[in-house]
Coordinates of C-alpha atoms and ligand atoms in Angstrom, one line a residue:
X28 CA 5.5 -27.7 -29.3
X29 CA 4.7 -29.7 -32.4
X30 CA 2.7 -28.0 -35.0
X31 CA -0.1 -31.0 -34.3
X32 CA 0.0 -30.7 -30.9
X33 CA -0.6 -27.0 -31.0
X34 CA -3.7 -27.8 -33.3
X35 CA -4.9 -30.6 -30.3
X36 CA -4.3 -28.2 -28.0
X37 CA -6.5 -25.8 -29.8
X38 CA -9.2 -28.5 -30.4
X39 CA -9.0 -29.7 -33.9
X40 CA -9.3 -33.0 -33.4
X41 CA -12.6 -33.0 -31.1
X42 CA -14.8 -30.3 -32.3
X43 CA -17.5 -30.5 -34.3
X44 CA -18.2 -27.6 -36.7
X45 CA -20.7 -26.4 -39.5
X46 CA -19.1 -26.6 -43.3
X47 CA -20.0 -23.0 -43.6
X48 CA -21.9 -23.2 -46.8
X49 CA -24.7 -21.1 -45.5
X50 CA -25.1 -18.2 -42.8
X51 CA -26.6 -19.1 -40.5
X52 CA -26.3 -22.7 -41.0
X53 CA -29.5 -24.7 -42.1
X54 CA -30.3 -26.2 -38.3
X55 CA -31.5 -22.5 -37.2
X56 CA -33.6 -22.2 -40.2
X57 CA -37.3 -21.5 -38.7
X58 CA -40.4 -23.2 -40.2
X59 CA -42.3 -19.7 -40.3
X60 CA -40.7 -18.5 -43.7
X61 CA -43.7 -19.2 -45.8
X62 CA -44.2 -19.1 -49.9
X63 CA -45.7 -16.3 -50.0
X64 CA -42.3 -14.1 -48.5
X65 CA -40.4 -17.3 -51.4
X66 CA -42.4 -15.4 -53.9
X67 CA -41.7 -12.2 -52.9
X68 CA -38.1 -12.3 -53.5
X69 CA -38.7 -14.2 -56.6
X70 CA -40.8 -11.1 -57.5
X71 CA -37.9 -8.6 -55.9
X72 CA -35.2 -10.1 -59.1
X73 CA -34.1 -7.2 -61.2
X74 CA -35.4 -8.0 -64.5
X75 CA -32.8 -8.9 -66.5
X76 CA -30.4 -10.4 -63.9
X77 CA -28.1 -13.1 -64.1
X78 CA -29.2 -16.2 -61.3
X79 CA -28.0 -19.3 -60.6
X80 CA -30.4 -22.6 -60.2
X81 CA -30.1 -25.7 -58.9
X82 CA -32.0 -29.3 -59.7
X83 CA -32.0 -31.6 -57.2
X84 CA -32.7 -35.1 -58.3
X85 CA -33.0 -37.4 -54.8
X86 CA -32.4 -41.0 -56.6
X87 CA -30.3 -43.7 -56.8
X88 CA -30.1 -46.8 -58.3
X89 CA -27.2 -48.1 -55.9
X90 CA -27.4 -46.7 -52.0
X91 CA -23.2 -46.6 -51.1
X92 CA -23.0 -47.0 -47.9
X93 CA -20.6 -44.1 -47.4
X94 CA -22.9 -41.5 -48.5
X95 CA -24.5 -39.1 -46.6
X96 CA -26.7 -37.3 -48.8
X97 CA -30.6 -37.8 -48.6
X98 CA -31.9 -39.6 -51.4
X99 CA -33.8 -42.9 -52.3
X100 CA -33.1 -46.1 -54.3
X101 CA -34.8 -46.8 -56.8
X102 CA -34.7 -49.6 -59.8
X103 CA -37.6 -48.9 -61.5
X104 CA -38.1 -45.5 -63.7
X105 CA -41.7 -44.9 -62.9
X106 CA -40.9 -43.0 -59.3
X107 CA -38.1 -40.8 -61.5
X108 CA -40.5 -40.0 -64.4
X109 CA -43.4 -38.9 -61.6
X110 CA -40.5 -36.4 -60.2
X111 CA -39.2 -34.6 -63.2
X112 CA -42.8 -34.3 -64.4
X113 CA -43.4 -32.5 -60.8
X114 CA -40.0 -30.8 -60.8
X115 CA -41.4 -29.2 -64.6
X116 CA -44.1 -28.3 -63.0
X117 CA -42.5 -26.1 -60.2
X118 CA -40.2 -24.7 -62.9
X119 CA -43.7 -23.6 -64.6
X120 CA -44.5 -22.1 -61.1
X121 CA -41.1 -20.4 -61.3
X122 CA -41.8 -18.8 -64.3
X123 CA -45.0 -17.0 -63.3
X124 CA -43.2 -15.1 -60.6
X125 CA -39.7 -15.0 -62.6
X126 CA -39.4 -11.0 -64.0
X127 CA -38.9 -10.7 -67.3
X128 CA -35.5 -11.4 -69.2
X129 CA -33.6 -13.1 -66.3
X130 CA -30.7 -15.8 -67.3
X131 CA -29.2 -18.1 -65.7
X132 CA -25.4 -17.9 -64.7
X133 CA -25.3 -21.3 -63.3
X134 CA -27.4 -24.4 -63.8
X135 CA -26.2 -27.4 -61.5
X136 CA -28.0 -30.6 -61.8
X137 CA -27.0 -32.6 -58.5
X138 CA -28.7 -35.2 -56.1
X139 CA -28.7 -38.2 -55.8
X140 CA -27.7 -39.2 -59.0
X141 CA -28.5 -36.7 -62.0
X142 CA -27.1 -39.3 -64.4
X143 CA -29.8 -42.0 -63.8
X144 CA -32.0 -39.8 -65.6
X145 CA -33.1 -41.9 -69.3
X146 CA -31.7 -39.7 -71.9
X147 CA -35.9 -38.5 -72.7
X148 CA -36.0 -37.1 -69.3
X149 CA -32.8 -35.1 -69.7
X150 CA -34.2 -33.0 -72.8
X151 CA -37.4 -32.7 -71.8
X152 CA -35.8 -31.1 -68.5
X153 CA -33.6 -29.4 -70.0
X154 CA -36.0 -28.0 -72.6
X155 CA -38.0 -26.8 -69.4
X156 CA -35.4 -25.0 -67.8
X157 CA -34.8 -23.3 -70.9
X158 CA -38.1 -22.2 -71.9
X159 CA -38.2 -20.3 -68.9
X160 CA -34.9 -19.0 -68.2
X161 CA -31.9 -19.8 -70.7
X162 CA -28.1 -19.5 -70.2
X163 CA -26.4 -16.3 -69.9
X164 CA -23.4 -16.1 -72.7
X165 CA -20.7 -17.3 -70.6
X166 CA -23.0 -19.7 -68.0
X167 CA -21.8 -22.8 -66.9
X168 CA -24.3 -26.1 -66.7
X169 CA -22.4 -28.9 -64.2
X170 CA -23.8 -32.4 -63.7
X171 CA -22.4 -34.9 -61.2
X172 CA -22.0 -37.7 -62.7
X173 CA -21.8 -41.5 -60.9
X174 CA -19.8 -43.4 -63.7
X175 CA -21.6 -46.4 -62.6
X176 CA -24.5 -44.9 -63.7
X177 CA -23.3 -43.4 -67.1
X178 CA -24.0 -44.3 -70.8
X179 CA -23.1 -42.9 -74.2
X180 CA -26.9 -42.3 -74.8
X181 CA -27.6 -40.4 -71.8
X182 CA -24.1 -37.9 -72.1
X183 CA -25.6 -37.5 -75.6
X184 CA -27.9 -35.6 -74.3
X185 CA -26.8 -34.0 -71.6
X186 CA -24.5 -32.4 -74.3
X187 CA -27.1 -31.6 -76.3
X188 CA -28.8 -29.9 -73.6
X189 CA -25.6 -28.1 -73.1
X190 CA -24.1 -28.6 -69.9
X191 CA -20.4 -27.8 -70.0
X192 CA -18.9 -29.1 -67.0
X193 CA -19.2 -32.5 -65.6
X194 CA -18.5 -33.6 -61.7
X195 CA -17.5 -37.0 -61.2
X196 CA -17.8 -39.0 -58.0
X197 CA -14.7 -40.9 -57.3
X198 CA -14.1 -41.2 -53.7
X199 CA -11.4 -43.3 -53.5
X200 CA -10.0 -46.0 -56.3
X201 CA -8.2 -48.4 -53.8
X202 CA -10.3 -51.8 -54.4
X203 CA -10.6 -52.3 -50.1
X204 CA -11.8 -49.3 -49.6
X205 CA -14.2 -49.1 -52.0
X206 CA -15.7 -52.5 -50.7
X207 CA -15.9 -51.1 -47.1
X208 CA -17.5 -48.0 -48.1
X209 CA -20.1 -49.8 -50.4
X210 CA -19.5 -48.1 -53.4
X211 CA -17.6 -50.4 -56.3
X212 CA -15.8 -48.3 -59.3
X213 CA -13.1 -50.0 -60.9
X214 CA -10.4 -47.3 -62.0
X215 CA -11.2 -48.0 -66.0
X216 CA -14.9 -47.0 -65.3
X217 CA -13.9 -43.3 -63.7
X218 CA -11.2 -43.1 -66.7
X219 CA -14.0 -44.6 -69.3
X220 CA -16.0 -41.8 -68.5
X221 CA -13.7 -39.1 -68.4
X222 CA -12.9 -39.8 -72.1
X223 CA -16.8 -40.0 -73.1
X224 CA -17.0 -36.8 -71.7
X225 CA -14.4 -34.9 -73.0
X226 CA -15.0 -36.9 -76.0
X227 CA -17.6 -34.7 -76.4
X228 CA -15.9 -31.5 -76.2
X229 CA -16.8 -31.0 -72.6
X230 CA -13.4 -29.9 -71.2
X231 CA -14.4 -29.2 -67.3
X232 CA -14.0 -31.6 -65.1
X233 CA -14.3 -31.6 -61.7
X234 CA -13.8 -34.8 -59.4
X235 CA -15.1 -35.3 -55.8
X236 CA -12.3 -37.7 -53.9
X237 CA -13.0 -38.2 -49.7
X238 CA -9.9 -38.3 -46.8
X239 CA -10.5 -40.0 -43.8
X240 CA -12.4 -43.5 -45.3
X241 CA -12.1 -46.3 -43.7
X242 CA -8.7 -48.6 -44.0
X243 CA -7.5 -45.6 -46.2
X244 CA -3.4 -45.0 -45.4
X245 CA -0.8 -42.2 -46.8
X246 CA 0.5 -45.2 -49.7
X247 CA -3.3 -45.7 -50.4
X248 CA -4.1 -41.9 -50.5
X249 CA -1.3 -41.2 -52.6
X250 CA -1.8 -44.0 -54.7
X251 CA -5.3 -42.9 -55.3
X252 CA -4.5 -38.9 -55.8
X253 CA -2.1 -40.4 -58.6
X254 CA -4.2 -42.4 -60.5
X255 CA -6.6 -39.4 -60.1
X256 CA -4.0 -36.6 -61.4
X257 CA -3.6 -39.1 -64.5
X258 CA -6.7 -38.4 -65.4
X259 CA -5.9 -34.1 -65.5
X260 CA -9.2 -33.2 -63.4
X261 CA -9.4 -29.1 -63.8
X262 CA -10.8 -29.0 -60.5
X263 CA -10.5 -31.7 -57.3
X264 CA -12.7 -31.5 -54.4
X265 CA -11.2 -33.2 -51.6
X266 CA -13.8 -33.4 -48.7
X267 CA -13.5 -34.9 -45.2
X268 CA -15.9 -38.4 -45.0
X269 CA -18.2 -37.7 -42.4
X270 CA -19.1 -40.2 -40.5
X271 CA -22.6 -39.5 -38.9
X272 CA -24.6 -42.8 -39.1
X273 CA -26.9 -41.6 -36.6
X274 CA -28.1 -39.0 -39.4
X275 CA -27.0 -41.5 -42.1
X276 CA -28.2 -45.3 -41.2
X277 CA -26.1 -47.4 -43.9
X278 CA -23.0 -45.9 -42.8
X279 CA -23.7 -49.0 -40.0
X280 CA -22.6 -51.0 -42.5
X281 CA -19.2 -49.2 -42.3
X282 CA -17.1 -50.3 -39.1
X283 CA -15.9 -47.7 -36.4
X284 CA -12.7 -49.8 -36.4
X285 CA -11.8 -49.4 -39.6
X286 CA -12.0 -45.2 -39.3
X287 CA -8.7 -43.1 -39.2
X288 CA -8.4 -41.4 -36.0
X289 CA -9.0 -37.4 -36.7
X290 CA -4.4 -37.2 -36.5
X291 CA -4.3 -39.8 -39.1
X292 CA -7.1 -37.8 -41.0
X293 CA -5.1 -34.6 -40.6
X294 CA -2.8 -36.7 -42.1
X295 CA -4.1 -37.9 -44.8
X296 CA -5.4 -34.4 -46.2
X297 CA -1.9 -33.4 -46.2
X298 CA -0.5 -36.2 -48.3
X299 CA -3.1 -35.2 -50.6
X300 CA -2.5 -31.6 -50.3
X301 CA 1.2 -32.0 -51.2
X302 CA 0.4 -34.5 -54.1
X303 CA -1.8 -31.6 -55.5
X304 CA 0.4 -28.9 -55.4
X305 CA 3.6 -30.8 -56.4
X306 CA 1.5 -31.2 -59.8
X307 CA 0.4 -27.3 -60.3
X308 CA -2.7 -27.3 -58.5
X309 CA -3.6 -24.2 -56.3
X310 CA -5.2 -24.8 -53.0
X311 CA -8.8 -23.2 -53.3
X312 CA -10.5 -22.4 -49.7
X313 CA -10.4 -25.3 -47.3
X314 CA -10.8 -28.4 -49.8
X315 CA -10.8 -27.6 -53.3
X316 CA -7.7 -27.9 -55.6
X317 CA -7.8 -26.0 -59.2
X318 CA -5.8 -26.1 -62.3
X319 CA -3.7 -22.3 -62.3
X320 CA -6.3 -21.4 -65.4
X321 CA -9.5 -22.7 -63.7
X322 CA -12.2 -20.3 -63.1
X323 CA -12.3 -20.9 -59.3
X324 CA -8.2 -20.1 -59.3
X325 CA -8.9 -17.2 -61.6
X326 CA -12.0 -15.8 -59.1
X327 CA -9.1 -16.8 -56.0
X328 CA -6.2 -14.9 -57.3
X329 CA -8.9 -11.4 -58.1
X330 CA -10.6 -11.6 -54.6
X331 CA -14.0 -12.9 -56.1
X332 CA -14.2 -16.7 -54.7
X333 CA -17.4 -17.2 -53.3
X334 CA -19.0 -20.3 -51.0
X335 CA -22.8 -21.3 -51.6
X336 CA -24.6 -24.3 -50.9
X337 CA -22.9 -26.7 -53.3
X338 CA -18.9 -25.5 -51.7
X339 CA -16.9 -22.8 -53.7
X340 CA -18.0 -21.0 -56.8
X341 CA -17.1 -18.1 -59.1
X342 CA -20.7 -17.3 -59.4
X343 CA -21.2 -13.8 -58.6
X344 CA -25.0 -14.1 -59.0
X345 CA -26.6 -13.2 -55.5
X346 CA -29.5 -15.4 -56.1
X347 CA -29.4 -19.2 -56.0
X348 CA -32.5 -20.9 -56.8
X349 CA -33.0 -24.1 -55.6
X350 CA -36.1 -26.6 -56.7
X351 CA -36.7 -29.7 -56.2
X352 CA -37.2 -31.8 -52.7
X353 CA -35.2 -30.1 -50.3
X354 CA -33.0 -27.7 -52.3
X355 CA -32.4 -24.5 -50.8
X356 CA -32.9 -21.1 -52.3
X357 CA -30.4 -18.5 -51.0
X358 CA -31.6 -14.6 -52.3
X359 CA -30.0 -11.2 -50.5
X360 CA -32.8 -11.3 -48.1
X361 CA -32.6 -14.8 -46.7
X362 CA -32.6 -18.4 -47.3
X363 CA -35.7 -20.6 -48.4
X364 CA -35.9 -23.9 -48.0
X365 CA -38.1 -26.9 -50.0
X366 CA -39.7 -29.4 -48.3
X367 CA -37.1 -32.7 -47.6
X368 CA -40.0 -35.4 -48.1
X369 CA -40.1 -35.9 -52.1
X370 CA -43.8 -36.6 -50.5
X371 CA -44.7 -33.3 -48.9
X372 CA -42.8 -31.5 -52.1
X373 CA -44.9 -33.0 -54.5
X374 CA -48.2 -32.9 -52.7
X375 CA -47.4 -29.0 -52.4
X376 CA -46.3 -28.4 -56.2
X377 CA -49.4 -30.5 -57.1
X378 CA -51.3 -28.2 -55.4
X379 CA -49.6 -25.1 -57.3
X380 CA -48.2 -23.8 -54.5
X381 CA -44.5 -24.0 -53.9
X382 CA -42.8 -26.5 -51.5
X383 CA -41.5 -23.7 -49.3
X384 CA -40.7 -25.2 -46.0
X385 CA -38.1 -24.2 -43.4
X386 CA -36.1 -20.7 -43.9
X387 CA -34.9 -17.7 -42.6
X388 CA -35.1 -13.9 -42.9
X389 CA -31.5 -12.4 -43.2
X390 CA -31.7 -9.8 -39.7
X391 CA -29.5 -7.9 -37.5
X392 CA -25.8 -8.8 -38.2
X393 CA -26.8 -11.6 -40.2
X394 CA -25.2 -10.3 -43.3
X395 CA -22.1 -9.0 -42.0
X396 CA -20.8 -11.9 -39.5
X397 CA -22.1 -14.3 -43.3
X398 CA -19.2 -12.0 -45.2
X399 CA -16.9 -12.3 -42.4
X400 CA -17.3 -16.3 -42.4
X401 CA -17.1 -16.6 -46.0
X402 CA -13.8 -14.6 -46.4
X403 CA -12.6 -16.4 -43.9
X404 CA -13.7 -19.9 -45.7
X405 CA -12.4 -18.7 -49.1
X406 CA -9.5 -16.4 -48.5
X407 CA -8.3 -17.4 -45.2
X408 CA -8.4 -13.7 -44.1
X409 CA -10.7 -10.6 -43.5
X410 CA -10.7 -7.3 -45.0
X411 CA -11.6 -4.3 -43.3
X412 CA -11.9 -2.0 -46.0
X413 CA -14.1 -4.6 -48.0
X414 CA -16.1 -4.8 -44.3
X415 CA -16.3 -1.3 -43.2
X416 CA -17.9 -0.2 -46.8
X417 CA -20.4 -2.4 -47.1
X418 CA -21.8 -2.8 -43.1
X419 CA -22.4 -0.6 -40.5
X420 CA -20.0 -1.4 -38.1
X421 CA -17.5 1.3 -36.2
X422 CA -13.7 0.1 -37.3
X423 CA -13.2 -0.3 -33.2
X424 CA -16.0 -2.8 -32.8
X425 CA -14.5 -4.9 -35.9
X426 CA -11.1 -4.8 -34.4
X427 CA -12.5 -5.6 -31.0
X428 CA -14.1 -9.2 -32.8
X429 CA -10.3 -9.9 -34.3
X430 CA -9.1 -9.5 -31.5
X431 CA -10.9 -11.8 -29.5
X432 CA -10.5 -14.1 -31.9
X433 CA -6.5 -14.0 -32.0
X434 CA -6.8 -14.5 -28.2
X435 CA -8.8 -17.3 -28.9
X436 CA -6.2 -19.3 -31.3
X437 CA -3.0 -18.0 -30.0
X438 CA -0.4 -17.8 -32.7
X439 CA -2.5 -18.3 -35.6
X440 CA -4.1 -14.9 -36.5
X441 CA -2.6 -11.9 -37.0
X442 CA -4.3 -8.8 -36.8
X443 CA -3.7 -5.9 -38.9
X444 CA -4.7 -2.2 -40.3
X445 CA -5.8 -4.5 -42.8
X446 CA -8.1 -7.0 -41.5
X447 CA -7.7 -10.7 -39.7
X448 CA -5.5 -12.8 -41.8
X449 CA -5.3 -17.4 -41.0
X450 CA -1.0 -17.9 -41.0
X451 CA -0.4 -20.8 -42.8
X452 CA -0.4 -23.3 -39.8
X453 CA -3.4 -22.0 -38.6
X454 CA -5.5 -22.9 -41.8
X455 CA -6.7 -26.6 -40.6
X456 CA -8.5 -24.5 -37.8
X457 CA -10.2 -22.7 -40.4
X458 CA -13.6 -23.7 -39.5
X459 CA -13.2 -23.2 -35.9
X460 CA -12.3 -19.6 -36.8
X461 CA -15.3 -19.1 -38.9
X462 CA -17.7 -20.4 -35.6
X463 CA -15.9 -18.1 -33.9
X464 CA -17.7 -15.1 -35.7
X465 CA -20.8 -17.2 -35.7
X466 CA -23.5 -15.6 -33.4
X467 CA -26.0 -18.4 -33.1
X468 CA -26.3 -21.3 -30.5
X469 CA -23.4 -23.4 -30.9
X470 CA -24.7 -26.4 -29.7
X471 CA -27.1 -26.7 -32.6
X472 CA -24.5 -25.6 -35.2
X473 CA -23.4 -29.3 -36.8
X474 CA -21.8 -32.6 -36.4
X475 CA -19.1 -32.7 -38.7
X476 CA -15.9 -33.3 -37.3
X477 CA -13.2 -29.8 -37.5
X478 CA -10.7 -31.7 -39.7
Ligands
SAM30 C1 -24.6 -36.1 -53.7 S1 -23.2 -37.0 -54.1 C2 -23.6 -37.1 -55.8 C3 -22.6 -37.9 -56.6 C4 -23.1 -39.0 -57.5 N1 -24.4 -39.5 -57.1 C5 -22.1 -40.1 -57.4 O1 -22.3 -41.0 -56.7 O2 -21.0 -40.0 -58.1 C6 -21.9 -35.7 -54.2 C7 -20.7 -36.0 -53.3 O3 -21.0 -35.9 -52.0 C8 -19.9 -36.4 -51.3 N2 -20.3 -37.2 -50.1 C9 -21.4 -38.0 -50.0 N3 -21.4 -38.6 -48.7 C10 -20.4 -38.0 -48.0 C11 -19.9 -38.1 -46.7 N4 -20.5 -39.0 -45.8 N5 -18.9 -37.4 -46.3 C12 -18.3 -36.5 -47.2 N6 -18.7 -36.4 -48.4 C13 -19.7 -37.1 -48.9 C14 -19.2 -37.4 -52.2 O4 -17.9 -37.0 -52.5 C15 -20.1 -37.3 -53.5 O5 -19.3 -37.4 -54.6
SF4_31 S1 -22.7 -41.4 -53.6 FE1 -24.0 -40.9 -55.3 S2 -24.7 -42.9 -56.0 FE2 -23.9 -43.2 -54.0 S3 -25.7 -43.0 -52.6 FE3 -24.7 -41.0 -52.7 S4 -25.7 -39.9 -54.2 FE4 -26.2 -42.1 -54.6

């Protein structure tokens, strides 16, 4: 049997599967969570700590098509300006719960488009984020960055403000595509503002690129991964488009015909796959590619590569705040969510309360089958000794869930003294695997297609 048909066989190319960026995945998030049980693991931070925060800014001035992320057009500034002054004002709520002396490992402006910010609104954010909680010594502060929406003035003072590593949305550079998917970037605007930023001194770069777009073919993904590797990203995140306009109503605009069927996407990740690592990349979890010296290679190769809410990190930080409409929180006792409306967010943090919404209280095996998945999503395999010293679970029970698992994908798990380890032609199926440990309803897991 062919290595693709033993993947159909196993269901690759009709399931649908979370991402795995949270456990359990945001759909079984209850709405009972409450801010007052927000505030209390604010309060529960050991003074001093390192955390990690995340801005969420929900506009755009284009809408592409392709894009499934929740967020609003806008041409006009005044909506933006009314935001950041409410967003300042939940950071102020932040920092009367905040304990004393904490700093931030992490600070990830994302959205929507961060970058449509006028370069005013970037200090004065900055400077508010700051006042409360600055940078630990070696923190990292990442902005994605649309290059449409990108000017000397505004990178000016994003610099200032210190942010060190820039994210660029790229997609795909083949000029079809890029007209199907809604989303026009001419190759010399991406490389334009590659050198403006490291122009700057601002070395990092990390560039989002997408497999299965429409009309996209192995010469076009290669040609596009080349023009892309001529640029020297440090970092590559190479994501599956999902296709869910029921969810994501302009992706009507994009035609069913014009799709790759899920072989042809399989496909297409591997010509990219093989393009990175011809060029010195190392594969990082299920779609990430990393420079040898990159921090996420570095956190790979000494067991420490982690998977939060905005895909793999080297953060070690067990907090993650999130503010903003709809940004999630994750803390070691659960996940909190923000209201989604930039409405109901604002009414709440008006009303100097925060915007907590949907969530959910970390119980039972929670934590444990979370580790298990995130291993699994970062490292392709699971450790026993790593398990069996941090949960309470009897080595025979943990062997019993490998086991059923290996039954489950014939030939593509190996079970050990050591733990549950992906072979290499299993690793497409790594999702699958993960929902395999996943304990909660299936059938409300997710709707993004397994490869
Ligand atoms: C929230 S967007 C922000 C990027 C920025 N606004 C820009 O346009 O460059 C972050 C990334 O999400 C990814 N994304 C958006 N819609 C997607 C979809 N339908 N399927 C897969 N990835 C998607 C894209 O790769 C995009 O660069
Ligand atoms: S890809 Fe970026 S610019 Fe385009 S709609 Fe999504 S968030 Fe906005």
């Amino acid at each position: 049997m062919t290595q693709e048909s033993q993947l159909a066989r196993l269901g690759l190319f009709d399931a649908k599967v979370p991402r795995y960026t949270s456990y359990p995945t945001a759909p079984h998030f209850s709405n009972e969570l409450g801010m007052d049980r927000f505030a209390s693991w604010i309060h529960a931070i050991k003074p001093g700590a390192e955390i990690s925060l995340y801005l969420h800014v929900p506009f755009c001035r284009r809408l592409c098509w392709f894009c499934a992320c929740r967020t609003q057009g806008t041409q006009s500034d005044s909506p933006v300006r009314a935001y950041i002054e409410v967003l300042k004002q939940e950071i102020a709520l932040l920092a009367q719960h905040l304990p004393e002396g904490v700093t931030l490992s992490r600070l990830h402006w994302g959205g929507g488009t961060p970058t449509l910010l006028t370069p005013d609104l970037i200090t004065e954010l900055a400077e508010a984020v700051f006042a409360v909680t600055p940078m630990a010594p070696r923190g990292e502060f990442s902005v994605e960055i649309d290059p449409n929406e990108f000017d000397d003035a505004r990178l000016d003072a994003l610099a200032a403000a210190g942010m060190n590593r820039a994210s660029i949305g790229v997609q795909d550079f083949d000029p079809k595509i890029q007209e199907t998917i809604g989303r026009i970037q001419p190759f010399e605007m991406t490389r334009d503002a590659v050198e403006m930023i490291r122009a700057r001194g601002i070395t990092s770069l990390n560039a989002d690129i997408l497999f299965g777009l429409p009309h996209q073919t192995r010469a076009r993904m290669t040609e596009s991964v080349q023009k892309l590797l001529s640029l020297s990203p440090d970092r590559v995140a190479l994501y599956g488009y999902a296709h869910v306009p029921w969810m994501a109503r302009r992706q009507n605009m994009i035609p069913t015909d014009s799709l790759p069927s899920p072989q042809d996407r399989l496909r297409l990740f591997e010509t990219a796959q093989r393009l990175f690592l011809w060029d010195g990349y190392r594969e990082i979890g299920i779609d990430h590619f990393a420079t040898a010296d990159d921090g996420l290679s570095i956190a790979q190769r000494t067991g420490k590569l982690r998977r939060n809410f905005q895909g793999y990190t080297d953060d070690q930080s067990d907090v993650l705040i999130g503010l903003g409409a709809s940004s999630i929180s994750r803390f070691p006792q659960g996940y909190a969510q923000n209201a989604p409306s930039t409405s109901a967010y604002t009414k709440a943090i008006r009303n100097d309360t925060f915007a907590t919404g949907r969530g959910h209280v970390f119980q039972g095996d929670d934590s444990l089958r979370g580790r298990m998945i995130e291993m699994l999503m970062c490292d392709f395999e699971i450790r026993s000794d790593e398990i069996l010293s941090q949960f309470h679970i009897a080595p025979a029970v943990l062997t019993a869930l490998y086991r059923d698992a290996a039954s489950a994908f014939p030939e593509m798990l190996e079970v050990s003294p050591e733990g549950l380890r992906i072979r290499p032609e299993g690793k497409a199926l790594t999702r699958m695997i993960a929902r395999h440990f996943d304990a909660y309803d299936l059938s409300k897991a997710g709707h993004s297609s397994a490869i």
